[in-house]
Amino acid sequence: MKRIKYLLLLILLLGIDQGTKYWARAAFMDGDSKSIIPKVLRLVYHENDGAAWGMFSGKAIFLIGLSILMTIFLIYCFIKMPMTTYYTPLRVLSVVVAAGAIGNNLIDRIIHGFVIDFIYFELIDFPVFNVADMYIVCGMIAFVAFVLFKYKDNDFDFLKLKKDK
């Protein structure tokens, strides 16, 4: 029963991601854009058939497969992880990263054949991205920080394959 709250978190994050993409498509697909902070942040519709910065453009099957593998790995880790408060940050982050992978590479690519991006930092001419991208990037940065500064190597013993004695 404790794990149901993480499923609900996943559904909420996917809803936010897909809802913002639906809104961006409806609001800006005709070429319009909206400046949020002039010359800094703009909302604009963009269809990305690749990964970050357009890498692997046209490789939807590869990106879907990679996303499926990543999601399976995250689910495996989540299930194996002890249900103690000590591991709560890792459980939450695994859900956040999974939501990003599912939102971008599975749902978008399967339904549309591309990922809908709409957030553009004009100030540094950063590639257009979306909410699921933020889930993946922020989730992985936080995960690495926790692994480096909170958890020890033996805290991940739950991932080891058990050997017969």
PDB file of N, CA and C in Angstrom, residues 60-70 105-106:
ATOM      1  N   ALA A  60      13.553   7.169 -33.794  1.00  0.00           N
ATOM      2  CA  ALA A  60      12.484   7.015 -32.802  1.00  0.00           C
ATOM      3  C   ALA A  60      12.476   5.626 -32.178  1.00  0.00           C
ATOM      4  N   ILE A  61      12.651   4.582 -32.967  1.00  0.00           N
ATOM      5  CA  ILE A  61      12.610   3.215 -32.436  1.00  0.00           C
ATOM      6  C   ILE A  61      13.733   3.018 -31.413  1.00  0.00           C
ATOM      7  N   PHE A  62      14.921   3.501 -31.732  1.00  0.00           N
ATOM      8  CA  PHE A  62      16.046   3.411 -30.800  1.00  0.00           C
ATOM      9  C   PHE A  62      15.735   4.155 -29.506  1.00  0.00           C
ATOM     10  N   LEU A  63      15.201   5.378 -29.616  1.00  0.00           N
ATOM     11  CA  LEU A  63      14.906   6.180 -28.435  1.00  0.00           C
ATOM     12  C   LEU A  63      13.766   5.579 -27.603  1.00  0.00           C
ATOM     13  N   ILE A  64      12.781   4.991 -28.264  1.00  0.00           N
ATOM     14  CA  ILE A  64      11.702   4.303 -27.542  1.00  0.00           C
ATOM     15  C   ILE A  64      12.279   3.097 -26.803  1.00  0.00           C
ATOM     16  N   GLY A  65      13.120   2.325 -27.477  1.00  0.00           N
ATOM     17  CA  GLY A  65      13.744   1.161 -26.844  1.00  0.00           C
ATOM     18  C   GLY A  65      14.596   1.548 -25.653  1.00  0.00           C
ATOM     19  N   LEU A  66      15.386   2.606 -25.809  1.00  0.00           N
ATOM     20  CA  LEU A  66      16.224   3.093 -24.717  1.00  0.00           C
ATOM     21  C   LEU A  66      15.361   3.523 -23.530  1.00  0.00           C
ATOM     22  N   SER A  67      14.260   4.184 -23.813  1.00  0.00           N
ATOM     23  CA  SER A  67      13.354   4.629 -22.763  1.00  0.00           C
ATOM     24  C   SER A  67      12.709   3.443 -22.054  1.00  0.00           C
ATOM     25  N   ILE A  68      12.336   2.424 -22.803  1.00  0.00           N
ATOM     26  CA  ILE A  68      11.750   1.224 -22.198  1.00  0.00           C
ATOM     27  C   ILE A  68      12.771   0.551 -21.277  1.00  0.00           C
ATOM     28  N   LEU A  69      14.007   0.409 -21.740  1.00  0.00           N
ATOM     29  CA  LEU A  69      15.055  -0.200 -20.911  1.00  0.00           C
ATOM     30  C   LEU A  69      15.299   0.616 -19.642  1.00  0.00           C
ATOM     31  N   MET A  70      15.360   1.934 -19.797  1.00  0.00           N
ATOM     32  CA  MET A  70      15.580   2.811 -18.645  1.00  0.00           C
ATOM     33  C   MET A  70      14.430   2.688 -17.640  1.00  0.00           C
ATOM     34  N   ASN A 105       9.843   9.974 -24.189  1.00  0.00           N
ATOM     35  CA  ASN A 105      10.233   8.980 -25.178  1.00  0.00           C
ATOM     36  C   ASN A 105       9.193   7.920 -25.458  1.00  0.00           C
ATOM     37  N   LEU A 106       8.291   7.700 -24.568  1.00  0.00           N
ATOM     38  CA  LEU A 106       7.255   6.709 -24.849  1.00  0.00           C
ATOM     39  C   LEU A 106       5.970   7.362 -25.345  1.00  0.00           C
TER      40      LEU A 106
END
